[in-house]
PDB file of C-alpha atoms in Angstrom:
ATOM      1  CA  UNK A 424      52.929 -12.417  19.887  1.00  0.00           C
ATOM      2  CA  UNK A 425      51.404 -12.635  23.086  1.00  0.00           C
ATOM      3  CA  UNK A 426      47.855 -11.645  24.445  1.00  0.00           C
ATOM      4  CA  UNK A 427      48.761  -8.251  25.331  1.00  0.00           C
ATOM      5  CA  UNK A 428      51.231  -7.295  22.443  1.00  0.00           C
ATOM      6  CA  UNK A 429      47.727  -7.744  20.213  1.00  0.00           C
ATOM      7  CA  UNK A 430      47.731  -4.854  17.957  1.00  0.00           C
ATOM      8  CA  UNK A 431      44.247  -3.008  17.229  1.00  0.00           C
ATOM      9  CA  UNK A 432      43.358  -3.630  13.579  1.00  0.00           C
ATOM     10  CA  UNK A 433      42.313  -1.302  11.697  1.00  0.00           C
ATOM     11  CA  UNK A 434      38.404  -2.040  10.460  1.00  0.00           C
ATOM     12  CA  UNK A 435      36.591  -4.139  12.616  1.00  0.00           C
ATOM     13  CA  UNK A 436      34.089  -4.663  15.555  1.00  0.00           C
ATOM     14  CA  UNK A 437      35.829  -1.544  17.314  1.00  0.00           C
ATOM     15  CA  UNK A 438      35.506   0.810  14.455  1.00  0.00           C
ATOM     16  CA  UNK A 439      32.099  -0.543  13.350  1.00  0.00           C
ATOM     17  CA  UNK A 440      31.005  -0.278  17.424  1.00  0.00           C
ATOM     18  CA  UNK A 441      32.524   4.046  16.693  1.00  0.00           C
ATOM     19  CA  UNK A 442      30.587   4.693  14.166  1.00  0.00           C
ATOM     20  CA  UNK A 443      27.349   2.896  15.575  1.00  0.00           C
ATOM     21  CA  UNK A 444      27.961   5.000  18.511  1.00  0.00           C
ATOM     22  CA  UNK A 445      28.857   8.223  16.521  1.00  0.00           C
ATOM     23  CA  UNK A 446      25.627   7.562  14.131  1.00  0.00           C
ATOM     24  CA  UNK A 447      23.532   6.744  17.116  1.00  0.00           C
ATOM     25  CA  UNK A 448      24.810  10.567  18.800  1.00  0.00           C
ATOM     26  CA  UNK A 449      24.270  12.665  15.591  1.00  0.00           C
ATOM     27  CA  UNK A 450      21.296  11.207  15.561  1.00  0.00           C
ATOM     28  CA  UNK A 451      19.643  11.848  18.943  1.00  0.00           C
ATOM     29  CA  UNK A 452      21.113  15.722  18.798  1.00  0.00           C
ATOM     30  CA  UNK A 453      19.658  15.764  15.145  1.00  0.00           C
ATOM     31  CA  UNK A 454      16.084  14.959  16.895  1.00  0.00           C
ATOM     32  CA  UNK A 455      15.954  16.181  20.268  1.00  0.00           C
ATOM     33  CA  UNK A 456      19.348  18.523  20.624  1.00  0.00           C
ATOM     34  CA  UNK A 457      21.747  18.164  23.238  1.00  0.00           C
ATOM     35  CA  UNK A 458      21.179  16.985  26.614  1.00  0.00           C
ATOM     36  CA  UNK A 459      18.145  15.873  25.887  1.00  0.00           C
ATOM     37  CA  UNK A 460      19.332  12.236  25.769  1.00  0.00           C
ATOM     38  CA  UNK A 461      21.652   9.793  28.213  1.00  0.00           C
ATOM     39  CA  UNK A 462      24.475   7.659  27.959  1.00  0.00           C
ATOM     40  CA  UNK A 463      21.794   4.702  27.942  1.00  0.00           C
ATOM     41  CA  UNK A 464      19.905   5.865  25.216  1.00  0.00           C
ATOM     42  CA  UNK A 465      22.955   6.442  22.909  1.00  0.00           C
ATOM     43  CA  UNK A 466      23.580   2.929  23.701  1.00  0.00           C
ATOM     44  CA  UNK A 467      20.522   1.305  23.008  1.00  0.00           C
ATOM     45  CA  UNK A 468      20.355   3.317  19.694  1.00  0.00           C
ATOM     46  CA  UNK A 469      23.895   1.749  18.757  1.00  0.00           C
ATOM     47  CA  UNK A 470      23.216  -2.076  20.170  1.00  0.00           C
ATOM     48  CA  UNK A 471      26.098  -1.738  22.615  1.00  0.00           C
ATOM     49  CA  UNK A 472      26.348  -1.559  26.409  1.00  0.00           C
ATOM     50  CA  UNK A 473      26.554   1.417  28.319  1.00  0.00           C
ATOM     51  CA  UNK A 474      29.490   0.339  29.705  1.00  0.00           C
ATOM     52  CA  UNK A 475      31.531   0.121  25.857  1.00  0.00           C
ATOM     53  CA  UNK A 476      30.493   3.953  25.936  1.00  0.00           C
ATOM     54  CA  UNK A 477      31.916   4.591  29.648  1.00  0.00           C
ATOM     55  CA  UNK A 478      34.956   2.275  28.893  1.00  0.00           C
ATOM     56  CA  UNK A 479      35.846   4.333  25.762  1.00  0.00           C
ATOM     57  CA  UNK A 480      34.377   8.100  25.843  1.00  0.00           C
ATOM     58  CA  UNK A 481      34.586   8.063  29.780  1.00  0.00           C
ATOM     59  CA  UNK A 482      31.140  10.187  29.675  1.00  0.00           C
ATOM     60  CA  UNK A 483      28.374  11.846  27.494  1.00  0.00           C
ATOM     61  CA  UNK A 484      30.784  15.163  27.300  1.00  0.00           C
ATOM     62  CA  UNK A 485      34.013  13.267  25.837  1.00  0.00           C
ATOM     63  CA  UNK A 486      31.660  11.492  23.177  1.00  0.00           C
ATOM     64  CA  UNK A 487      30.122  14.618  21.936  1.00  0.00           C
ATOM     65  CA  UNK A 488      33.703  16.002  21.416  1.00  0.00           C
ATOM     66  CA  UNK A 489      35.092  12.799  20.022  1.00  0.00           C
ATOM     67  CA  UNK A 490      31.702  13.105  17.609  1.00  0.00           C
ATOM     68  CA  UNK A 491      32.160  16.773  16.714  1.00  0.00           C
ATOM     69  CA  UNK A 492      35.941  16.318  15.831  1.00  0.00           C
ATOM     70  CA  UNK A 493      35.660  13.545  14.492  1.00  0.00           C
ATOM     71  CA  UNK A 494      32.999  14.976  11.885  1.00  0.00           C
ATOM     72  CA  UNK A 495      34.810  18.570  11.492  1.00  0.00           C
ATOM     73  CA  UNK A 496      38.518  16.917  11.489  1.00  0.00           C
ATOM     74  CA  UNK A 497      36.651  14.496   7.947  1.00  0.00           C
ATOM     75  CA  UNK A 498      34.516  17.344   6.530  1.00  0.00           C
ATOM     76  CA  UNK A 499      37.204  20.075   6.436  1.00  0.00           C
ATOM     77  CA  UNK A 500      40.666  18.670   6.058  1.00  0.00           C
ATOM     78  CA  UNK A 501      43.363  21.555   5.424  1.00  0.00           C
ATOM     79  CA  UNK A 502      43.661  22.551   1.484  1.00  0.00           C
ATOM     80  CA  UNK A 503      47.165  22.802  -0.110  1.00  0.00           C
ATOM     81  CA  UNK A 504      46.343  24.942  -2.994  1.00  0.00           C
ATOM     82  CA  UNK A 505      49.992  26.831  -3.502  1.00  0.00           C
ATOM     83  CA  UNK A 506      48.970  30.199  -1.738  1.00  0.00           C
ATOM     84  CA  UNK A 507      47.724  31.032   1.543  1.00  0.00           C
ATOM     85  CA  UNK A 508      44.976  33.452  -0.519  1.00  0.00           C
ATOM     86  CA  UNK A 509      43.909  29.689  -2.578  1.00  0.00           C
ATOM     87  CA  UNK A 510      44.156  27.454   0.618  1.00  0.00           C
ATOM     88  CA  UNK A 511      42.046  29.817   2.926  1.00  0.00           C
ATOM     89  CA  UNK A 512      39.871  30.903   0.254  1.00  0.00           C
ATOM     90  CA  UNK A 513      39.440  26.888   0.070  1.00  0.00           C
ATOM     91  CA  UNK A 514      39.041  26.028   3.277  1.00  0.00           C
ATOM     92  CA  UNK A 515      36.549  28.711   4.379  1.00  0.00           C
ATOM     93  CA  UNK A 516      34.324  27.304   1.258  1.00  0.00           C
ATOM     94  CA  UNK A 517      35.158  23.835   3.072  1.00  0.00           C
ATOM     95  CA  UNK A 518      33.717  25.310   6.274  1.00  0.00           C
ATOM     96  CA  UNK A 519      30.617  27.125   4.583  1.00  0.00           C
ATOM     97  CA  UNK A 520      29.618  23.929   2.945  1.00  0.00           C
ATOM     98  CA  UNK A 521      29.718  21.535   6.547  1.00  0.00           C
ATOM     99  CA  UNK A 522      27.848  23.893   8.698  1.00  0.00           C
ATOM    100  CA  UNK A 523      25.132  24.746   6.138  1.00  0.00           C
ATOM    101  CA  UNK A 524      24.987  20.778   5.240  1.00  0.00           C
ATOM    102  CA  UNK A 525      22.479  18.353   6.786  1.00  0.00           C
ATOM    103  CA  UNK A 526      24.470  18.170  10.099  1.00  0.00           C
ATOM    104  CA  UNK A 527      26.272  21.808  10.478  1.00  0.00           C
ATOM    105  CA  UNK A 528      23.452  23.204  12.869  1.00  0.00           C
ATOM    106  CA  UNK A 529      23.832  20.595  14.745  1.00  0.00           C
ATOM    107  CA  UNK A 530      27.530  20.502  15.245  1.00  0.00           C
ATOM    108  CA  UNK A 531      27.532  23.955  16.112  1.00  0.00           C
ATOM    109  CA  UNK A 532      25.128  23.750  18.454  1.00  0.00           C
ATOM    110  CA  UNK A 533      26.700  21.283  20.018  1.00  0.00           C
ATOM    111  CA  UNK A 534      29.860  22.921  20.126  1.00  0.00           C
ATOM    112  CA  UNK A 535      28.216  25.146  22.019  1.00  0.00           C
ATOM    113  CA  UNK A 536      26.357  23.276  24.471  1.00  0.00           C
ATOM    114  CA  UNK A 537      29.659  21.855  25.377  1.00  0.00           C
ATOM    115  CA  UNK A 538      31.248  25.063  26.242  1.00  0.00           C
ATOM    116  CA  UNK A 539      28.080  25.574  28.597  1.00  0.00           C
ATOM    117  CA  UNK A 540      28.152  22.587  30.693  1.00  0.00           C
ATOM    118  CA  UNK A 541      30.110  23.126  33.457  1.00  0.00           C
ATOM    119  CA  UNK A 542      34.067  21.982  33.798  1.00  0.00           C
ATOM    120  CA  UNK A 543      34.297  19.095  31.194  1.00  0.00           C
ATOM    121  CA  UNK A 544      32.007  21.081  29.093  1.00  0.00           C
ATOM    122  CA  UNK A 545      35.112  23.512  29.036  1.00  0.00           C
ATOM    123  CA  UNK A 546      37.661  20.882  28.592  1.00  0.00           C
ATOM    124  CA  UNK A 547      35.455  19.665  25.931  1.00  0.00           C
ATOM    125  CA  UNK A 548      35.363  23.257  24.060  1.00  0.00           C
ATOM    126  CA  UNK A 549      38.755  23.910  24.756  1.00  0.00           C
ATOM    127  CA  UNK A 550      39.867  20.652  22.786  1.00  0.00           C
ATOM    128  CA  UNK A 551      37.615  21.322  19.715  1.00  0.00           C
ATOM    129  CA  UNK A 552      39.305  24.453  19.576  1.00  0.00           C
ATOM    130  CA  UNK A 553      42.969  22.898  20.187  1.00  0.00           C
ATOM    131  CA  UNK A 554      42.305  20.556  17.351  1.00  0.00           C
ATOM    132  CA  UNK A 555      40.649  23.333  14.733  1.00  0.00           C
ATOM    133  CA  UNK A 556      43.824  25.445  15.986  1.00  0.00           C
ATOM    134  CA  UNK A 557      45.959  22.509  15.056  1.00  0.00           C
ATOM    135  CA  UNK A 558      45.226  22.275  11.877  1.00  0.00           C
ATOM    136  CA  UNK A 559      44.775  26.074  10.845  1.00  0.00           C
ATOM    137  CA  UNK A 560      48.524  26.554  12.148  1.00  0.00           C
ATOM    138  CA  UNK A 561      49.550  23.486  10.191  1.00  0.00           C
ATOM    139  CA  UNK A 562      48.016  25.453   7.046  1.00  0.00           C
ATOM    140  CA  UNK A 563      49.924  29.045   8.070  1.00  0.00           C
ATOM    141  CA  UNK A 564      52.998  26.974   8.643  1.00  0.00           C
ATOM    142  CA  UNK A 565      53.064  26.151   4.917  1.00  0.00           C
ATOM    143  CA  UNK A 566      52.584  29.428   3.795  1.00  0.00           C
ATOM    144  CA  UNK A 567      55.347  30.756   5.954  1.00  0.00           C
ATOM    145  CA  UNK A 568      57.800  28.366   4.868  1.00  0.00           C
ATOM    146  CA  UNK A 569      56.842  29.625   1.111  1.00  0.00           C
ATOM    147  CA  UNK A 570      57.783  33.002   1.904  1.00  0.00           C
ATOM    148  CA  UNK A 571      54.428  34.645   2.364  1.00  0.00           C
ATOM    149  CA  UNK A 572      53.423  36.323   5.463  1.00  0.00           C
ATOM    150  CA  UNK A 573      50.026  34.964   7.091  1.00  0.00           C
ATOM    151  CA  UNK A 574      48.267  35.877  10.043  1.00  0.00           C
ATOM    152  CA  UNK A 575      47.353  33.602  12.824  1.00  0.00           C
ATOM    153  CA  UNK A 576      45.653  31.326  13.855  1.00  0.00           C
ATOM    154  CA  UNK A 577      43.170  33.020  15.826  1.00  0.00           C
ATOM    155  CA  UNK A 578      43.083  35.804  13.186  1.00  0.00           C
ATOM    156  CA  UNK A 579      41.398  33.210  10.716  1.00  0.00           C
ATOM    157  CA  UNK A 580      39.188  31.996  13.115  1.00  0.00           C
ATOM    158  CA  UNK A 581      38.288  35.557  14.291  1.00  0.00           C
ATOM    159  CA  UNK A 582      37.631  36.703  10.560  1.00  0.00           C
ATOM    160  CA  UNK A 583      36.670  33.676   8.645  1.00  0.00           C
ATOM    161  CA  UNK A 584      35.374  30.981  10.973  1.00  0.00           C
ATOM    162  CA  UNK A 585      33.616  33.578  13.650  1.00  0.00           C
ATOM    163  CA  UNK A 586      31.450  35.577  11.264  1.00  0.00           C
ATOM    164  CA  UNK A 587      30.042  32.061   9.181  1.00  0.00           C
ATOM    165  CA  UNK A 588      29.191  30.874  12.828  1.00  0.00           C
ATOM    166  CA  UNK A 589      27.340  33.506  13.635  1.00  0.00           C
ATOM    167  CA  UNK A 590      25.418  33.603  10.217  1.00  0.00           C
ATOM    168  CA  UNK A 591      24.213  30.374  10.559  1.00  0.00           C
ATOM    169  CA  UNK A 592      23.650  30.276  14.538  1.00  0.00           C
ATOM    170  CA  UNK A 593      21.468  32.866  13.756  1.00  0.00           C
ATOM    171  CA  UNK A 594      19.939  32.388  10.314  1.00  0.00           C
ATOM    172  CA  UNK A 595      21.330  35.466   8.756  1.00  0.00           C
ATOM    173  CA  UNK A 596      21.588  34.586   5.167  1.00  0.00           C
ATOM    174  CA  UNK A 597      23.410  32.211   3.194  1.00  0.00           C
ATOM    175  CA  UNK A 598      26.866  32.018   3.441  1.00  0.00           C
ATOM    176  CA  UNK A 599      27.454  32.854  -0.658  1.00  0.00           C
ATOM    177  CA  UNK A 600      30.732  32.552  -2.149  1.00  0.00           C
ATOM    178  CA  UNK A 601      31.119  36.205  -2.779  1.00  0.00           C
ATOM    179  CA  UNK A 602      30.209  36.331   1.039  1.00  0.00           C
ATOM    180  CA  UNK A 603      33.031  34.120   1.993  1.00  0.00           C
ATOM    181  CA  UNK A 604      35.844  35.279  -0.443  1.00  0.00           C
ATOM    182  CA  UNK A 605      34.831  38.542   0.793  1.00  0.00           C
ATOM    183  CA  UNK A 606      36.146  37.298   4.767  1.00  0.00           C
ATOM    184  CA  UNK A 607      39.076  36.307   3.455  1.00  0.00           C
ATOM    185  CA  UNK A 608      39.525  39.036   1.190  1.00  0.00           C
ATOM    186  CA  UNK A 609      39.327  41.045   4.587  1.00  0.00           C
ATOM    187  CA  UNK A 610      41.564  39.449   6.218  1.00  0.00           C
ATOM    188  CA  UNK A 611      44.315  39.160   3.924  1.00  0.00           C
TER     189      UNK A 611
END
């Protein structure tokens, strides 16, 4: 195998350089909250070059989005309980627990500071939104092909996912369980 047939590894400098990088992001928004830090200082934080951020995110924006997904996509993978009722009911508990966790402020906030910073800001909203999409359809494709009639995609994240953002974007109460059964109950 030659020098450019190399295939990445799995493990690693790279990954361990990610989740320096990642680490070093959550943290910064964690203290100061977005924009209130630089490419350079996410860098220094991690022990890596400015230009290993540059050469992989391509700027501040893409490695916010890379961090949020990344962190939504492994705190709220898609249930697959037997019924649309059990796997939303699941999910949406899912959901409550990351955003009122250590980090969830600060990935929603960040989600939207994204959406508020001009054209790759958008891009960078749009694609959190693509992905979360993604994997709520994958969810209400299952149900479908088990007979049972869900809504879509943007209906769950109208009347499950909207209404727990807001809550905690605002600090209006806990999201209880009865609170969250109750959104899907609505839905449904």
């Amino acid at each position: 195998m030659n020098e450019r047939q190399r295939v990445r590894r799995p493990g690693g400098r790279s990954a361990r350089v990610g989740a320096e990088v990642h680490q070093a992001v959550t943290d910064l928004v964690s203290e100061r909250g977005y924009g209130n830090f630089t490419v350079g200082e996410v860098a220094a934080r991690a022990g890596v070059a400015d230009s290993s951020i540059y050469r992989r995110w391509g700027s501040l924006e893409s490695l916010l989005t890379d961090v949020a997904l990344t962190r939504l996509n492994a705190q709220s993978p898609m249930p697959d309980t037997g019924s649309l009722a059990g796997d939303l009911r699941a999910y949406a508990a899912q959901v409550a627990r990351e955003i009122t966790g250590p980090d969830g402020l600060m990935l929603l906030s960040l989600a939207v500071a994204l959406s508020n910073i001009g054209q790759q800001g958008l891009q960078a909203r749009d694609d959190l939104r693509a992905e979360r999409t993604r994997q709520l359809q994958s969810m209400l494709d299952r149900a479908r092909e088990r007979g049972e009639h869900p809504p879509d995609a943007l209906g769950v994240l109208d009347h499950i996912m909207a209404p727990m953002y807001i809550r905690v974007l605002f600090g209006m109460g806990p999201l209880t369980p009865e609170y969250v059964d109750g959104l899907v109950d609505r839905l449904l």
